[in-house]
Amino acid sequence: MGSFHPRWHPICVAFVYLVFLPTWSSCSQFAFNTIKKIIGGLLATYIVCKTASVRDSTRLNQFKHHYDQHRIWSKA
C-alpha cells in the first residue's frame, strides 16, 4: 500500500463521471451507487492501512525504548 496520492482522486472521480454517466444515463443511479461503493472501499482500505501503519510504528518505538532502557541497565 506504499505510495498513496489523494490528489489523484478528484481527477479519477471526474473521469469516471464523464466516461460512465453519459453512457449509462438510464442506469445513472446504479452507476452512482457503484462509484460510491468503490470510493468507500478505497477510503476504508486507506484508513485501515494508515491506522495499521501508525500502530506498527508506535509498537516499534515502544520496543526501541524498551531496548534502549535494557542497554542502559546492562551498561550500569
mmCIF file of C-alpha atoms in Angstrom:
data_model
loop_
_atom_site.group_PDB
_atom_site.id
_atom_site.type_symbol
_atom_site.label_atom_id
_atom_site.label_comp_id
_atom_site.label_asym_id
_atom_site.label_seq_id
_atom_site.Cartn_x
_atom_site.Cartn_y
_atom_site.Cartn_z
ATOM 1 C CA MET A 1 0.000 0.000 0.000
ATOM 2 C CA GLY A 2 3.169 2.165 -0.223
ATOM 3 C CA SER A 3 2.635 5.454 -2.038
ATOM 4 C CA PHE A 4 -0.876 6.831 -1.965
ATOM 5 C CA HIS A 5 -1.733 10.046 -3.820
ATOM 6 C CA PRO A 6 -5.035 11.525 -2.594
ATOM 7 C CA ARG A 7 -4.742 14.421 -5.072
ATOM 8 C CA TRP A 8 -5.412 11.979 -7.942
ATOM 9 C CA HIS A 9 -8.805 11.042 -6.568
ATOM 10 C CA PRO A 10 -10.791 14.089 -7.759
ATOM 11 C CA ILE A 11 -9.382 13.536 -11.268
ATOM 12 C CA CYS A 12 -10.295 9.822 -11.169
ATOM 13 C CA VAL A 13 -13.788 10.593 -9.915
ATOM 14 C CA ALA A 14 -14.320 13.268 -12.581
ATOM 15 C CA PHE A 15 -13.024 10.892 -15.259
ATOM 16 C CA VAL A 16 -15.356 8.101 -14.117
ATOM 17 C CA TYR A 17 -18.312 10.510 -14.079
ATOM 18 C CA LEU A 18 -17.513 11.886 -17.551
ATOM 19 C CA VAL A 19 -16.992 8.469 -19.138
ATOM 20 C CA PHE A 20 -19.658 6.323 -17.490
ATOM 21 C CA LEU A 21 -22.568 8.587 -16.631
ATOM 22 C CA PRO A 22 -23.392 9.699 -20.208
ATOM 23 C CA THR A 23 -23.194 6.071 -21.403
ATOM 24 C CA TRP A 24 -25.350 4.784 -18.572
ATOM 25 C CA SER A 25 -27.763 7.707 -18.403
ATOM 26 C CA SER A 26 -30.663 5.264 -17.917
ATOM 27 C CA CYS A 27 -28.851 3.496 -15.073
ATOM 28 C CA SER A 28 -27.076 6.565 -13.696
ATOM 29 C CA GLN A 29 -28.394 5.698 -10.224
ATOM 30 C CA PHE A 30 -26.757 2.276 -10.482
ATOM 31 C CA ALA A 31 -23.519 3.853 -11.713
ATOM 32 C CA PHE A 32 -23.580 6.402 -8.909
ATOM 33 C CA ASN A 33 -24.099 3.682 -6.281
ATOM 34 C CA THR A 34 -21.275 1.595 -7.769
ATOM 35 C CA ILE A 35 -18.915 4.588 -7.760
ATOM 36 C CA LYS A 36 -19.907 5.355 -4.161
ATOM 37 C CA LYS A 37 -19.124 1.746 -3.164
ATOM 38 C CA ILE A 38 -15.748 1.800 -4.933
ATOM 39 C CA ILE A 39 -14.747 5.133 -3.365
ATOM 40 C CA GLY A 40 -15.997 3.967 0.041
ATOM 41 C CA GLY A 41 -13.956 0.783 -0.305
ATOM 42 C CA LEU A 42 -10.823 2.686 -1.271
ATOM 43 C CA LEU A 43 -11.295 5.117 1.583
ATOM 44 C CA ALA A 44 -11.872 2.325 4.102
ATOM 45 C CA THR A 45 -8.785 0.461 2.863
ATOM 46 C CA TYR A 46 -6.690 3.631 3.102
ATOM 47 C CA ILE A 47 -7.895 4.403 6.647
ATOM 48 C CA VAL A 48 -7.283 0.822 7.806
ATOM 49 C CA CYS A 49 -3.791 0.792 6.285
ATOM 50 C CA LYS A 50 -2.966 4.195 7.787
ATOM 51 C CA THR A 51 -4.180 3.091 11.227
ATOM 52 C CA ALA A 52 -2.237 -0.176 10.986
ATOM 53 C CA SER A 53 0.988 1.586 9.962
ATOM 54 C CA VAL A 54 0.611 4.107 12.794
ATOM 55 C CA ARG A 55 0.013 1.293 15.283
ATOM 56 C CA ASP A 56 3.066 -0.602 13.997
ATOM 57 C CA SER A 57 5.342 2.420 14.269
ATOM 58 C CA THR A 58 4.096 3.028 17.839
ATOM 59 C CA ARG A 59 4.844 -0.595 18.724
ATOM 60 C CA LEU A 60 8.278 -0.258 17.134
ATOM 61 C CA ASN A 61 9.009 2.877 19.167
ATOM 62 C CA GLN A 62 7.920 1.144 22.383
ATOM 63 C CA PHE A 63 10.198 -1.792 21.596
ATOM 64 C CA LYS A 64 13.096 0.554 20.774
ATOM 65 C CA HIS A 65 12.534 2.444 24.022
ATOM 66 C CA HIS A 66 12.484 -0.839 25.978
ATOM 67 C CA TYR A 67 15.660 -1.970 24.200
ATOM 68 C CA ASP A 68 17.418 1.346 24.975
ATOM 69 C CA GLN A 69 16.434 1.034 28.659
ATOM 70 C CA HIS A 70 17.826 -2.508 28.706
ATOM 71 C CA ARG A 71 21.105 -1.327 27.127
ATOM 72 C CA ILE A 72 21.432 1.468 29.697
ATOM 73 C CA TRP A 73 20.819 -1.014 32.553
ATOM 74 C CA SER A 74 23.332 -3.550 31.221
ATOM 75 C CA LYS A 75 25.990 -0.799 30.982
ATOM 76 C CA ALA A 76 25.486 0.277 34.610
#
